mmCIF file of C-alpha atoms in Angstrom:
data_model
loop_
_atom_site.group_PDB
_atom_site.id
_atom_site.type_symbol
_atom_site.label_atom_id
_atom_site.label_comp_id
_atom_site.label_asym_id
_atom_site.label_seq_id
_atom_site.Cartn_x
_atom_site.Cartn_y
_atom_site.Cartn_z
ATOM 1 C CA UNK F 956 76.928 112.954 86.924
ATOM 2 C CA UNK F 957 75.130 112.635 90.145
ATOM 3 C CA UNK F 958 76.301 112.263 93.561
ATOM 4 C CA UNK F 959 76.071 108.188 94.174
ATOM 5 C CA UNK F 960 78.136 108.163 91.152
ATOM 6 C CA UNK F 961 81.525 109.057 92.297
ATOM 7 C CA UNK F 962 82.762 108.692 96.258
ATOM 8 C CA UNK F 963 84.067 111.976 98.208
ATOM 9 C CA UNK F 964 87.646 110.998 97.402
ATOM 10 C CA UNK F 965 87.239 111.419 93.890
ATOM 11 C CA UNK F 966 85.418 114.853 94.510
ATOM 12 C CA UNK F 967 88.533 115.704 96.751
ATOM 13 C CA UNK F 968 90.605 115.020 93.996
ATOM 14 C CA UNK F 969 88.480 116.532 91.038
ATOM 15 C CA UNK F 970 88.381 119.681 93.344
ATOM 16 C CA UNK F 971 91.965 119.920 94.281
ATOM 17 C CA UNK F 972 93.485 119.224 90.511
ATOM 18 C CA UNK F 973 91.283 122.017 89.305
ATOM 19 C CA UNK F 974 93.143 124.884 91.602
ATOM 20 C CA UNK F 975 96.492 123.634 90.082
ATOM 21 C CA UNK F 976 98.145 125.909 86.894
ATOM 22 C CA UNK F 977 100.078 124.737 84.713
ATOM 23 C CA UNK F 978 103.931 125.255 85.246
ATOM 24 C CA UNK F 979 103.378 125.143 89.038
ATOM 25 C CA UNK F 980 106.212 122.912 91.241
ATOM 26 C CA UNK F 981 105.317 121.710 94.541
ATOM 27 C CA UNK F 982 105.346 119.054 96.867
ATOM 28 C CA UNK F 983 103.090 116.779 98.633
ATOM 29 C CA UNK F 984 103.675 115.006 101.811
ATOM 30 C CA UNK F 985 103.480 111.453 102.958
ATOM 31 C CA UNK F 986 100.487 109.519 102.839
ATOM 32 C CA UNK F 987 99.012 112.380 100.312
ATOM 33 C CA UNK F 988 97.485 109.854 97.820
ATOM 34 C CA UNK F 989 94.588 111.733 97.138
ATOM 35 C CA UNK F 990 96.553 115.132 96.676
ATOM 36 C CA UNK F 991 99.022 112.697 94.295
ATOM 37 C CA UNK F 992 96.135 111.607 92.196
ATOM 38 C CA UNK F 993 94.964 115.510 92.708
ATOM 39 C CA UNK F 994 98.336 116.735 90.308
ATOM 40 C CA UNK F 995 98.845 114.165 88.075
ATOM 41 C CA UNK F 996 94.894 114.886 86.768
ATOM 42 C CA UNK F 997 95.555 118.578 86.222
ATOM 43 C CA UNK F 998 99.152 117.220 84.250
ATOM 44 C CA UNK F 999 96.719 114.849 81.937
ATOM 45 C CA UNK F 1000 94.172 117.616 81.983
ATOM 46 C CA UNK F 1001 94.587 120.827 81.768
ATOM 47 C CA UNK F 1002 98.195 121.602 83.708
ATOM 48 C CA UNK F 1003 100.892 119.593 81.741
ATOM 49 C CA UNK F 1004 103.889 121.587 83.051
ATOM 50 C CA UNK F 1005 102.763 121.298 86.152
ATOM 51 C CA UNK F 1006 105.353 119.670 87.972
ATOM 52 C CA UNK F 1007 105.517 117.712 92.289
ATOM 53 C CA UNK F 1008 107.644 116.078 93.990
ATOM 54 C CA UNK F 1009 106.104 112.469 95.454
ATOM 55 C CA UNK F 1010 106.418 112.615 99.412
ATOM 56 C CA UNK F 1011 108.833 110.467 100.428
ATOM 57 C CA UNK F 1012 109.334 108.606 97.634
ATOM 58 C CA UNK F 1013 111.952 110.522 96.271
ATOM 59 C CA UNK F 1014 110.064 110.928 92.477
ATOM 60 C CA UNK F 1015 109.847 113.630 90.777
ATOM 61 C CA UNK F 1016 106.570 113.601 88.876
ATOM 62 C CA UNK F 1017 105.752 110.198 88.246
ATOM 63 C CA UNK F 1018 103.976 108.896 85.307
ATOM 64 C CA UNK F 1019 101.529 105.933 86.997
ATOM 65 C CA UNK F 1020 98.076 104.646 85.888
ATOM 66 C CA UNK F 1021 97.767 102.705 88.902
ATOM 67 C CA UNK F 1022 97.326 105.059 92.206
ATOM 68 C CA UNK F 1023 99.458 103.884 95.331
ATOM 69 C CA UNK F 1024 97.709 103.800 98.547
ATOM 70 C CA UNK F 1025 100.667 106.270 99.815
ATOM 71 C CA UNK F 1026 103.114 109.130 98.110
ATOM 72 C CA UNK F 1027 105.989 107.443 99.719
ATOM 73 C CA UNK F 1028 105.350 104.342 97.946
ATOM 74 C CA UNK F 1029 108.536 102.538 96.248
ATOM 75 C CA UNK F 1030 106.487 101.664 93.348
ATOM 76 C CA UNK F 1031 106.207 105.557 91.993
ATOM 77 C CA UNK F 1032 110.022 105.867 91.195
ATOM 78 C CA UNK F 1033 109.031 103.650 88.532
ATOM 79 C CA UNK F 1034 108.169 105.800 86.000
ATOM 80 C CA UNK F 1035 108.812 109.083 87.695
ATOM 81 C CA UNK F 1036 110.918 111.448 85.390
ATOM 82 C CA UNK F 1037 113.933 112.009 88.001
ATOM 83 C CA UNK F 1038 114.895 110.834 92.029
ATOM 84 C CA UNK F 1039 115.746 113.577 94.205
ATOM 85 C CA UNK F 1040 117.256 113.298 97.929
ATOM 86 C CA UNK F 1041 115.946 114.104 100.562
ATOM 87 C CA UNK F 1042 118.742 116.824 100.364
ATOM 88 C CA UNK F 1043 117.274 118.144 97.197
ATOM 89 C CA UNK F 1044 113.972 118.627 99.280
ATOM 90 C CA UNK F 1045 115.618 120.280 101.882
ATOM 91 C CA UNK F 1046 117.739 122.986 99.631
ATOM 92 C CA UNK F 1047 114.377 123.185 97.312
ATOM 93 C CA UNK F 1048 112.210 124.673 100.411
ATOM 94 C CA UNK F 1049 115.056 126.701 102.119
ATOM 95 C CA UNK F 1050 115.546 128.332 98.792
ATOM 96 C CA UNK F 1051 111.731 129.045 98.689
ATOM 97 C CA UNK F 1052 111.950 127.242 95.231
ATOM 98 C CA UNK F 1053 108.557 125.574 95.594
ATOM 99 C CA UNK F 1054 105.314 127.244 94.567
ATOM 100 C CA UNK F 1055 103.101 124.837 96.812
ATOM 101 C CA UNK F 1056 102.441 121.909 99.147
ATOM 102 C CA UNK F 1057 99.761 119.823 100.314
ATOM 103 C CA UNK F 1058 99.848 118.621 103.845
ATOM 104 C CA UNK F 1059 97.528 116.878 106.251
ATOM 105 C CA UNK F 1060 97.156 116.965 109.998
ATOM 106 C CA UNK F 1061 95.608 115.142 113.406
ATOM 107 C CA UNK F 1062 94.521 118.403 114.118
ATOM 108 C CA UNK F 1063 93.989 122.032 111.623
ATOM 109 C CA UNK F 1064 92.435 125.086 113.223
ATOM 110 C CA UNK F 1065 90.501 127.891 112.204
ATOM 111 C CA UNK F 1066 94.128 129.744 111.230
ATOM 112 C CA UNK F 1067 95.234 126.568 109.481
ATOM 113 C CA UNK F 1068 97.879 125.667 111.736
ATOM 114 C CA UNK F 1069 98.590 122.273 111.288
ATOM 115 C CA UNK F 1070 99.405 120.220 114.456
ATOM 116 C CA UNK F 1071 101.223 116.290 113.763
ATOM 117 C CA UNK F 1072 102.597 116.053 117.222
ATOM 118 C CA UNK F 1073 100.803 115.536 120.247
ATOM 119 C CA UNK F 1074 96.788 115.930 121.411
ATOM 120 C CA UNK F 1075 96.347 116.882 124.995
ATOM 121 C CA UNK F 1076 98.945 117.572 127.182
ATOM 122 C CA UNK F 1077 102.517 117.941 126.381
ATOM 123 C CA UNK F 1078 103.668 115.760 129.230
ATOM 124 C CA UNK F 1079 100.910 112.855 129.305
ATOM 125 C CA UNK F 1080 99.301 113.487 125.241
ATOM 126 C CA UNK F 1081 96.394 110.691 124.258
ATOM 127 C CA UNK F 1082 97.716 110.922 120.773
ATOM 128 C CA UNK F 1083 101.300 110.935 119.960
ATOM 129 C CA UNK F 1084 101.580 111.765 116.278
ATOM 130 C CA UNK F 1085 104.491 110.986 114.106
ATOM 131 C CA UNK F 1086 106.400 114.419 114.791
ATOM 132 C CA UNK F 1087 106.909 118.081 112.815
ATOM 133 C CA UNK F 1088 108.469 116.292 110.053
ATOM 134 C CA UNK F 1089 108.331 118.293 106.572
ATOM 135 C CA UNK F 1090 105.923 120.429 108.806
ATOM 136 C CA UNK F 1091 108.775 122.512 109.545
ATOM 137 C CA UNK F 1092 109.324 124.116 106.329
ATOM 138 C CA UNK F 1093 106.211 125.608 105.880
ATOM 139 C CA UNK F 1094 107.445 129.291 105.797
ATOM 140 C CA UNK F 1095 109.641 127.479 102.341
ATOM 141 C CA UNK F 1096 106.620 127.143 100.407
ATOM 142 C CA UNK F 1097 105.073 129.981 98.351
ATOM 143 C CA UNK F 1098 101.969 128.705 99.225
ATOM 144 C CA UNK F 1099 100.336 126.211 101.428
ATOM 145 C CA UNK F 1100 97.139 123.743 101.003
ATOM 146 C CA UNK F 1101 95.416 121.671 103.328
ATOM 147 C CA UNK F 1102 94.038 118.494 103.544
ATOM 148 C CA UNK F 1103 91.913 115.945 105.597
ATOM 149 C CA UNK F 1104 90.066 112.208 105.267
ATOM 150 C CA UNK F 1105 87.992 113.111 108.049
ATOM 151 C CA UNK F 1106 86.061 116.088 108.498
ATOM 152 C CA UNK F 1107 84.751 115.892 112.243
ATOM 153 C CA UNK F 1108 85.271 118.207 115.384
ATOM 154 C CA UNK F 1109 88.036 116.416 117.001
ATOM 155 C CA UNK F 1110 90.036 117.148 113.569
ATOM 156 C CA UNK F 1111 88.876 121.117 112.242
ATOM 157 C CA UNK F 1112 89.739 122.627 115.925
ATOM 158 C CA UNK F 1113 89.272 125.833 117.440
ATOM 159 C CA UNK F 1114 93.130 125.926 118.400
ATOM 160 C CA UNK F 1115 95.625 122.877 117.696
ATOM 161 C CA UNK F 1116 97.260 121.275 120.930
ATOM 162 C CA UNK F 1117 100.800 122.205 118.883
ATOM 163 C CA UNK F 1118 101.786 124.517 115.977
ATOM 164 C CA UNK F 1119 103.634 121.473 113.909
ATOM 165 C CA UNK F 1120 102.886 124.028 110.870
ATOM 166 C CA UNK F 1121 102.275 127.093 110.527
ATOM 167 C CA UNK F 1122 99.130 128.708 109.039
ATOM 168 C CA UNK F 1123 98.445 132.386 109.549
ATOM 169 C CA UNK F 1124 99.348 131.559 113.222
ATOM 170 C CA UNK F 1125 97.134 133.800 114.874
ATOM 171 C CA UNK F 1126 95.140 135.480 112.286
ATOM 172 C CA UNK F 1127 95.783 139.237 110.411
ATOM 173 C CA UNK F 1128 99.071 139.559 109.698
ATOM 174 C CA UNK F 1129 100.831 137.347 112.727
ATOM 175 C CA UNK F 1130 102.555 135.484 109.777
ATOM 176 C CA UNK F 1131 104.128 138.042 107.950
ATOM 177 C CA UNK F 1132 106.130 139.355 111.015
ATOM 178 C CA UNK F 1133 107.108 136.102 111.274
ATOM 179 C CA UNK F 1134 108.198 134.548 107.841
ATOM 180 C CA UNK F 1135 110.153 135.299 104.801
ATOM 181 C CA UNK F 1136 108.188 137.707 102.172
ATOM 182 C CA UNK F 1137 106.712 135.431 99.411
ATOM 183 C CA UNK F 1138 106.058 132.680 101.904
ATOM 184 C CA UNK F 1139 102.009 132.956 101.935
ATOM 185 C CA UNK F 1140 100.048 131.180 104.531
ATOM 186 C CA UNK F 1141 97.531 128.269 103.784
ATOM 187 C CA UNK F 1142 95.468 128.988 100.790
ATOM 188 C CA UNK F 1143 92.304 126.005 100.335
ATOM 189 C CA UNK F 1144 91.391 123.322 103.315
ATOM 190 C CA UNK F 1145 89.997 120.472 100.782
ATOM 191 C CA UNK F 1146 87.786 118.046 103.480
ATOM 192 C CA UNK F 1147 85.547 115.316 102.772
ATOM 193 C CA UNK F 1148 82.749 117.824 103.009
ATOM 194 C CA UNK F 1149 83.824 120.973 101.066
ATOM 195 C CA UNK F 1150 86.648 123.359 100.103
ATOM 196 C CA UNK F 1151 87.062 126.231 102.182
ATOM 197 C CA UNK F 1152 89.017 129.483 101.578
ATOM 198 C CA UNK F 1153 90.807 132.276 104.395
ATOM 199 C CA UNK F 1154 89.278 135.573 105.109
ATOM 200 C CA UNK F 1155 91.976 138.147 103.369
ATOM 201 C CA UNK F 1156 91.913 140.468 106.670
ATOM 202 C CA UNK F 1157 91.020 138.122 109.617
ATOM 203 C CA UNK F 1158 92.753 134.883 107.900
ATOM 204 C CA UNK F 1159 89.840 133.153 109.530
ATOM 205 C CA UNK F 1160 89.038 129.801 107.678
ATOM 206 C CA UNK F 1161 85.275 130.441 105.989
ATOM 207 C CA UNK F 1162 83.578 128.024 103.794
ATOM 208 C CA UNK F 1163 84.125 128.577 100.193
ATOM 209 C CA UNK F 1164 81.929 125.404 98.546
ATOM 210 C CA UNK F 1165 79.763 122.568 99.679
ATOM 211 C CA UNK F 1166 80.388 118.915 98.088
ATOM 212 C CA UNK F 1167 77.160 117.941 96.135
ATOM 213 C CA UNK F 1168 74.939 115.867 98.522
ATOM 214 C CA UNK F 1169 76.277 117.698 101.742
ATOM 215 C CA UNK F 1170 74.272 120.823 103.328
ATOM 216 C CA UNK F 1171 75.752 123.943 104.865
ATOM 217 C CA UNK F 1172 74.588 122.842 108.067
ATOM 218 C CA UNK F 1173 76.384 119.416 107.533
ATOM 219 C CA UNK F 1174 79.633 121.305 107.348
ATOM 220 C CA UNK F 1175 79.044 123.681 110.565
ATOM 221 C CA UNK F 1176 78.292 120.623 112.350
ATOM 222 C CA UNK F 1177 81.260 118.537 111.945
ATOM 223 C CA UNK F 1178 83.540 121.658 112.677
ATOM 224 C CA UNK F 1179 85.042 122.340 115.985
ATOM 225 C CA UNK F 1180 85.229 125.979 115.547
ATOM 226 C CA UNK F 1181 82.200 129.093 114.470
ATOM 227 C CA UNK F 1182 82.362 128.900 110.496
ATOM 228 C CA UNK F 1183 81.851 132.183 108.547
ATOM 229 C CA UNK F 1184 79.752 131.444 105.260
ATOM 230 C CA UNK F 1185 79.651 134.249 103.427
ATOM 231 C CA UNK F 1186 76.498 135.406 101.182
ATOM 232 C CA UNK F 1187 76.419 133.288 97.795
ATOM 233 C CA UNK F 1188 78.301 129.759 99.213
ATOM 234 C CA UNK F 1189 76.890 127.216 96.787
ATOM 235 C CA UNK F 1190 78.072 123.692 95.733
ATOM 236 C CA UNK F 1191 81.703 122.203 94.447
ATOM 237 C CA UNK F 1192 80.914 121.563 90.802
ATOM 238 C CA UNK F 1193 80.291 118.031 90.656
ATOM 239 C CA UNK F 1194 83.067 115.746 88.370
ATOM 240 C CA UNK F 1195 82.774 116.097 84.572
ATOM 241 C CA UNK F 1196 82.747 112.585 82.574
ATOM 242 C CA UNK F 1197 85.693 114.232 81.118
ATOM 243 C CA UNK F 1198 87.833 114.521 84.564
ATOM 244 C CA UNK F 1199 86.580 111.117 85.644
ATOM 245 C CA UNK F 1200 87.285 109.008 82.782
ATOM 246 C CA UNK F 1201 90.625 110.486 83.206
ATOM 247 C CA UNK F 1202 91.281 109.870 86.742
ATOM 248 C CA UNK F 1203 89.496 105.971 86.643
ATOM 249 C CA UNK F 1204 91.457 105.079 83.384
ATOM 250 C CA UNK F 1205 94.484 106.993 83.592
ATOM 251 C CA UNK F 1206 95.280 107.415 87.164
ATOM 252 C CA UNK F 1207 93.594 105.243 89.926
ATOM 253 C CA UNK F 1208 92.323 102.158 87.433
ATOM 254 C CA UNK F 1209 92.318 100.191 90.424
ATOM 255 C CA UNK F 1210 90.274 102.433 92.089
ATOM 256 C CA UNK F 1211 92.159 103.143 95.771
ATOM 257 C CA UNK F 1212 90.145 106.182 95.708
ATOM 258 C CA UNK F 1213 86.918 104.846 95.014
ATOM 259 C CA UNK F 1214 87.895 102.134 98.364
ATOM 260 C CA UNK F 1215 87.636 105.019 100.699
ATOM 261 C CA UNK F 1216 84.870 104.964 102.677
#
């Protein structure tokens, strides 16, 4: 397959299903349709006990062909296998029952903190984001991974404007003095552009693959912060016809991901 044949979402998607095992249980926020298209792949692929809650929906794993343009969609308790409360949720991630999530953010830094509340200034912000939310139960999650639509400067940020979540806070090991053992930090960033990995000492983001049709230098450009590349970075493997005849007729056959531009 080559590059004109299949939009970034899709790549997004191909790359994120593929770092899912199978009998993992996690969670992915709102708005997280590419993330939701992401899991239920790997279940039709090669994770079928994988297992996610659906944002705000309130589905546990549901069973559509046709991707919603949101995870907190109505229309995926349709065929989802069970509804949970938002009470469920909350005991689930207290009880550090939940080997992942996948969140997004106005703003992610070099650490991975994830900021969802204000840019600027506390007292006069210009953006005023939704809140902390499910932010807030980061240190719940065994792991964490991240998540943007738009790879630019203004979003990958030397330093957030507010810790909504938690990454690895200030790099090296900030987090564990803070959190719960078992609770790791943020593990991928999955961008338009590439997937990206943390340095195991410095917990510095660094570039771990480049999406086919993107350069290096591409990346380091749209990124707000000085990105380590370490010797040997090469390309995401592109989509099999395998993993995209999957996810066009048995996942988004309307194609919502294919709409994203």
């Amino acid at each position: 397959m080559t590059p004109d044949r299949y939009g970034w979402a899709e790549m997004m998607a191909v790359a994120i299903s593929r770092e899912m095992r199978d009998g993992y249980f996690g969670a992915v926020g709102a708005a997280a349709h590419i993330p939701m298209a992401a899991l239920r792949l790997a279940q039709l692929t090669h994770a079928p006990n994988l297992s996610f809650m659906c944002g705000g929906s309130g589905g546990l794993n549901p069973r559509f062909e046709r991707l919603a343009e949101s995870s907190s969609d109505y229309r995926n308790l349709v065929n989802s296998e069970f509804r949970y409360s938002l009470e469920d949720v909350v005991d689930l991630e207290t009880a550090m029952r939940l080997d992942f999530a996948f969140v997004g953010g106005m703003q992610i830094d070099r650490y991975g903190n994830v900021n969802m509340t204000v840019i600027g200034d506390w007292a006069r912000p210009k953006v005023r984001g939704p809140g902390t939310v499910g932010l807030i139960f980061l240190g719940g999650f065994r792991r964490t991974y991240l998540y943007t639509e738009h790879h630019s400067p203004k979003v990958l940020v030397e330093k957030v404007d507010f810790v909504s979540g938690a990454g690895w806070l200030g790099g090296g090991d900030e987090r564990s003095k803070v959190f719960r053992e078992g609770s790791d930090g943020p593990q991928r960033v999955f961008t338009p552009l590439g997937v990206f990995d943390f340095d195991p000492v410095s917990r510095h983001m660094r570039l771990l693959s480049v999406h086919p049709g993107r350069t290096v230098e591409d990346v380091r450009a749209a990124t707000g912060f000085d990105l380590p590349v370490p010797d040997g970075v090469g390309d995401t493997p592109p989509p099999t016809g395998e993993e995209l005849d999957v996810l066009r007729r048995h996942v988004d056959r309307d194609g919502v991901l294919r709409a994203l531009r």
